[in-house]
Amino acid sequence: MRCRKAQKLIAVRVDRALSETLEEQVTRHLADCRACGDVSAQTGRLGRELDTYSTPPIRGGFTERLMSRLDEPRVAVTVSPWWAAVLRPAPVVLGAAAFACGVVVPLLGNGGSQIAVPLGREVAGGSAGQLASALAEDSVEARLLELLPSVEE
Amino acid sequence: MPRSEDQELLLRAGKGDRGAFGLLVERHHEAVVRFCYRFLGRVGCDAAEDLAQDVFLSAFKAAPYYQPQAAVRTWLFRLATNACLNQRRKWRVRRVIGLGGSERMEDVAMDDSGADASALRNEKGASVRAAVGGLPGGQRAAIVLRHYHDFSYTEIADVLDTSVSAVESLLFRARRKLRSQLPAFEIGNSPQVSADLRAEPF
């Protein structure tokens, strides 16, 4: 048996999931191979290390709290999607855009003040830019979610 | 094939029997909370419990569609695994995008009070926790299910919807990575392996 195969089987051996034949082959290999013997010992020790990871005690009343929630309308696990933070200022931006269209643009049309030109551009550009970036980020999230595999292997 | 008691309870829950569902929750909630806690890594027990509640709410909703061929424990842990993976994915996307509300991982993580803090003070446990939390999702699920919940390879394969040989591979890689990351296995910290240890049966 080659070391590579033996070392894979050692992991299965830890879980007592090896067949009798394979168990015998691995044991024979371990008797002759110091490197695999080290891996075997370390794998055994890893199990003891993992045992040190305990969980804190769980609060009582889990079932009662859950049963009282059964009638609630189903709520998503997270409170709000990430893009909600981007769209939250949308009313302000839309208001500013309406202001630009209703007040600044007519002023420009009437050959209004020179100050209104950069102001009008800034507001109009800002709202359009924010909307575009919100949409772009929305598609970025969709693409990211596609790229991220469900099991990260 | 005779149905298990869990299956009977879940089938009754699917027909709207809340008492049966309550019994089922009572039986399995501790395991599911502990699984979420270990799977999510850097979160407090409360966050794990919240997610476990969502898992059971999903279970209640899905109960009418449950097919009794699947073991209830496997079915529940599949829901829990999916919920944990989704939760981590949401945190990751928020981190990538640079946005995050109150549910960012860092915000719910590591409350320094009570039992969580005492668990973290255990240095060894903390390093194991960090190492397990750093594993990719599939490996993490496999090692947590195998080591802490005593699932068989076949059960893990059912939970992760994969083959037994893929589970062997996941566990092999998970253990290799854990060995490479845990301080106890750093060169100099590892005791000399004796011939006796090598022959030690597991």
Short mmCIF file of N, CA and C in Angstrom, two decimals, chain A residues 56-128:
data_model
loop_
_atom_site.label_atom_id
_atom_site.label_comp_id
_atom_site.label_asym_id
_atom_site.label_seq_id
_atom_site.Cartn_x
_atom_site.Cartn_y
_atom_site.Cartn_z
N PRO A 56 -21.14 26.78 24.79
CA PRO A 56 -21.72 27.30 26.03
C PRO A 56 -23.09 26.67 26.27
N PRO A 57 -23.55 26.72 27.52
CA PRO A 57 -24.88 26.14 27.80
C PRO A 57 -25.98 26.89 27.04
N ILE A 58 -27.00 26.16 26.68
CA ILE A 58 -28.10 26.75 25.90
C ILE A 58 -29.17 27.26 26.87
N ARG A 59 -29.69 28.45 26.56
CA ARG A 59 -30.74 29.02 27.43
C ARG A 59 -31.97 28.12 27.44
N GLY A 60 -32.68 28.13 28.53
CA GLY A 60 -33.92 27.36 28.59
C GLY A 60 -35.03 28.06 27.83
N GLY A 61 -36.10 27.35 27.60
CA GLY A 61 -37.28 27.97 26.98
C GLY A 61 -37.23 28.08 25.47
N PHE A 62 -36.32 27.34 24.86
CA PHE A 62 -36.19 27.40 23.39
C PHE A 62 -37.51 27.00 22.73
N THR A 63 -38.06 25.88 23.17
CA THR A 63 -39.28 25.37 22.53
C THR A 63 -40.45 26.34 22.71
N GLU A 64 -40.56 26.88 23.92
CA GLU A 64 -41.67 27.82 24.18
C GLU A 64 -41.56 29.04 23.28
N ARG A 65 -40.34 29.58 23.18
CA ARG A 65 -40.15 30.76 22.32
C ARG A 65 -40.47 30.44 20.87
N LEU A 66 -40.06 29.24 20.45
CA LEU A 66 -40.31 28.86 19.07
C LEU A 66 -41.81 28.68 18.82
N MET A 67 -42.48 28.01 19.75
CA MET A 67 -43.92 27.74 19.54
C MET A 67 -44.70 29.05 19.47
N SER A 68 -44.23 30.05 20.23
CA SER A 68 -44.95 31.33 20.18
C SER A 68 -44.71 32.06 18.86
N ARG A 69 -43.69 31.64 18.14
CA ARG A 69 -43.38 32.30 16.86
C ARG A 69 -44.05 31.62 15.67
N LEU A 70 -44.67 30.47 15.90
CA LEU A 70 -45.21 29.71 14.77
C LEU A 70 -46.28 30.48 14.00
N ASP A 71 -46.99 31.37 14.70
CA ASP A 71 -48.06 32.12 14.03
C ASP A 71 -47.58 33.41 13.40
N GLU A 72 -46.32 33.77 13.71
CA GLU A 72 -45.80 35.00 13.10
C GLU A 72 -45.68 34.83 11.60
N PRO A 73 -45.89 35.91 10.85
CA PRO A 73 -45.58 35.80 9.42
C PRO A 73 -44.09 35.52 9.27
N ARG A 74 -43.77 34.66 8.32
CA ARG A 74 -42.38 34.23 8.15
C ARG A 74 -41.50 35.43 7.80
N VAL A 75 -40.44 35.59 8.61
CA VAL A 75 -39.51 36.69 8.36
C VAL A 75 -38.19 36.11 7.92
N ALA A 76 -37.55 36.78 6.99
CA ALA A 76 -36.25 36.30 6.51
C ALA A 76 -35.24 36.34 7.65
N VAL A 77 -34.20 35.54 7.52
CA VAL A 77 -33.19 35.44 8.58
C VAL A 77 -32.52 36.79 8.80
N THR A 78 -32.17 37.50 7.71
CA THR A 78 -31.54 38.80 7.88
C THR A 78 -32.61 39.88 7.81
N VAL A 79 -32.34 41.00 8.43
CA VAL A 79 -33.34 42.03 8.53
C VAL A 79 -33.63 42.67 7.18
N SER A 80 -32.60 43.05 6.47
CA SER A 80 -32.83 43.71 5.20
C SER A 80 -31.69 43.39 4.25
N PRO A 81 -31.97 43.41 2.97
CA PRO A 81 -30.88 43.14 2.02
C PRO A 81 -29.86 44.27 2.04
N TRP A 82 -28.63 43.96 1.59
CA TRP A 82 -27.56 44.94 1.68
C TRP A 82 -27.88 46.19 0.88
N TRP A 83 -28.63 46.01 -0.26
CA TRP A 83 -28.83 47.18 -1.10
C TRP A 83 -29.88 48.15 -0.53
N ALA A 84 -30.54 47.70 0.56
CA ALA A 84 -31.50 48.61 1.19
C ALA A 84 -30.77 49.85 1.71
N ALA A 85 -29.50 49.62 2.18
CA ALA A 85 -28.73 50.76 2.69
C ALA A 85 -28.45 51.76 1.57
N VAL A 86 -28.30 51.24 0.35
CA VAL A 86 -28.02 52.13 -0.79
C VAL A 86 -29.28 52.88 -1.18
N LEU A 87 -30.41 52.15 -1.14
CA LEU A 87 -31.65 52.76 -1.61
C LEU A 87 -32.34 53.62 -0.55
N ARG A 88 -31.85 53.49 0.72
CA ARG A 88 -32.50 54.23 1.80
C ARG A 88 -32.56 55.74 1.52
N PRO A 89 -31.46 56.34 1.01
CA PRO A 89 -31.55 57.79 0.74
C PRO A 89 -32.29 58.11 -0.55
N ALA A 90 -32.92 57.13 -1.19
CA ALA A 90 -33.57 57.34 -2.49
C ALA A 90 -34.60 58.48 -2.46
N PRO A 91 -35.47 58.55 -1.43
CA PRO A 91 -36.45 59.64 -1.45
C PRO A 91 -35.79 61.02 -1.50
N VAL A 92 -34.70 61.18 -0.74
CA VAL A 92 -33.99 62.46 -0.72
C VAL A 92 -33.44 62.77 -2.11
N VAL A 93 -32.85 61.74 -2.72
CA VAL A 93 -32.24 61.92 -4.04
C VAL A 93 -33.32 62.26 -5.06
N LEU A 94 -34.44 61.54 -4.97
CA LEU A 94 -35.53 61.79 -5.93
C LEU A 94 -36.08 63.21 -5.74
N GLY A 95 -36.20 63.62 -4.47
CA GLY A 95 -36.67 64.97 -4.18
C GLY A 95 -35.72 66.01 -4.78
N ALA A 96 -34.43 65.76 -4.61
CA ALA A 96 -33.44 66.68 -5.15
C ALA A 96 -33.52 66.73 -6.68
N ALA A 97 -33.75 65.54 -7.26
CA ALA A 97 -33.86 65.48 -8.73
C ALA A 97 -35.09 66.26 -9.19
N ALA A 98 -36.21 66.08 -8.43
CA ALA A 98 -37.43 66.81 -8.79
C ALA A 98 -37.21 68.31 -8.67
N PHE A 99 -36.47 68.66 -7.61
CA PHE A 99 -36.15 70.08 -7.41
C PHE A 99 -35.33 70.59 -8.61
N ALA A 100 -34.37 69.77 -9.02
CA ALA A 100 -33.51 70.18 -10.14
C ALA A 100 -34.34 70.37 -11.40
N CYS A 101 -35.27 69.42 -11.63
CA CYS A 101 -36.09 69.51 -12.85
C CYS A 101 -37.06 70.69 -12.77
N GLY A 102 -37.67 70.86 -11.59
CA GLY A 102 -38.72 71.87 -11.46
C GLY A 102 -38.21 73.28 -11.30
N VAL A 103 -37.07 73.45 -10.66
CA VAL A 103 -36.60 74.80 -10.34
C VAL A 103 -35.34 75.18 -11.12
N VAL A 104 -34.33 74.30 -11.05
CA VAL A 104 -33.04 74.67 -11.62
C VAL A 104 -33.07 74.68 -13.14
N VAL A 105 -33.69 73.61 -13.71
CA VAL A 105 -33.69 73.52 -15.18
C VAL A 105 -34.46 74.68 -15.82
N PRO A 106 -35.67 75.06 -15.30
CA PRO A 106 -36.33 76.23 -15.87
C PRO A 106 -35.47 77.48 -15.78
N LEU A 107 -34.75 77.60 -14.65
CA LEU A 107 -33.86 78.76 -14.50
C LEU A 107 -32.81 78.77 -15.60
N LEU A 108 -32.28 77.54 -15.87
CA LEU A 108 -31.27 77.44 -16.92
C LEU A 108 -31.86 77.82 -18.27
N GLY A 109 -33.08 77.30 -18.47
CA GLY A 109 -33.76 77.58 -19.75
C GLY A 109 -33.97 79.08 -19.95
N ASN A 110 -34.17 79.75 -18.80
CA ASN A 110 -34.37 81.20 -18.90
C ASN A 110 -33.06 81.98 -18.85
N GLY A 111 -31.96 81.26 -19.03
CA GLY A 111 -30.67 81.92 -18.97
C GLY A 111 -30.37 82.40 -17.57
N GLY A 112 -30.72 81.52 -16.58
CA GLY A 112 -30.60 81.85 -15.17
C GLY A 112 -29.16 82.04 -14.73
N SER A 113 -29.02 82.11 -13.43
CA SER A 113 -27.71 82.47 -12.88
C SER A 113 -26.65 81.42 -13.23
N GLN A 114 -25.41 81.86 -13.23
CA GLN A 114 -24.32 80.95 -13.57
C GLN A 114 -24.11 79.93 -12.46
N ILE A 115 -24.54 80.28 -11.24
CA ILE A 115 -24.36 79.34 -10.11
C ILE A 115 -25.22 78.09 -10.34
N ALA A 116 -26.38 78.28 -11.00
CA ALA A 116 -27.31 77.15 -11.17
C ALA A 116 -26.75 76.07 -12.09
N VAL A 117 -25.81 76.41 -12.94
CA VAL A 117 -25.33 75.40 -13.91
C VAL A 117 -24.59 74.26 -13.22
N PRO A 118 -23.55 74.57 -12.45
CA PRO A 118 -22.89 73.45 -11.77
C PRO A 118 -23.79 72.77 -10.76
N LEU A 119 -24.66 73.53 -10.07
CA LEU A 119 -25.56 72.92 -9.09
C LEU A 119 -26.50 71.93 -9.78
N GLY A 120 -27.08 72.37 -10.90
CA GLY A 120 -27.99 71.49 -11.64
C GLY A 120 -27.30 70.23 -12.11
N ARG A 121 -26.10 70.38 -12.58
CA ARG A 121 -25.35 69.21 -13.07
C ARG A 121 -25.05 68.24 -11.92
N GLU A 122 -24.67 68.87 -10.79
CA GLU A 122 -24.28 68.02 -9.66
C GLU A 122 -25.46 67.17 -9.18
N VAL A 123 -26.61 67.80 -9.02
CA VAL A 123 -27.78 67.08 -8.50
C VAL A 123 -28.23 66.01 -9.49
N ALA A 124 -28.37 66.42 -10.74
CA ALA A 124 -28.84 65.45 -11.73
C ALA A 124 -27.85 64.31 -11.87
N GLY A 125 -26.56 64.66 -11.93
CA GLY A 125 -25.54 63.61 -12.07
C GLY A 125 -25.52 62.71 -10.86
N GLY A 126 -25.66 63.32 -9.68
CA GLY A 126 -25.61 62.52 -8.46
C GLY A 126 -26.73 61.51 -8.38
N SER A 127 -27.96 61.92 -8.67
CA SER A 127 -29.08 60.98 -8.55
C SER A 127 -28.97 59.86 -9.57
N ALA A 128 -28.65 60.24 -10.80
CA ALA A 128 -28.53 59.21 -11.84
C ALA A 128 -27.39 58.27 -11.51
#
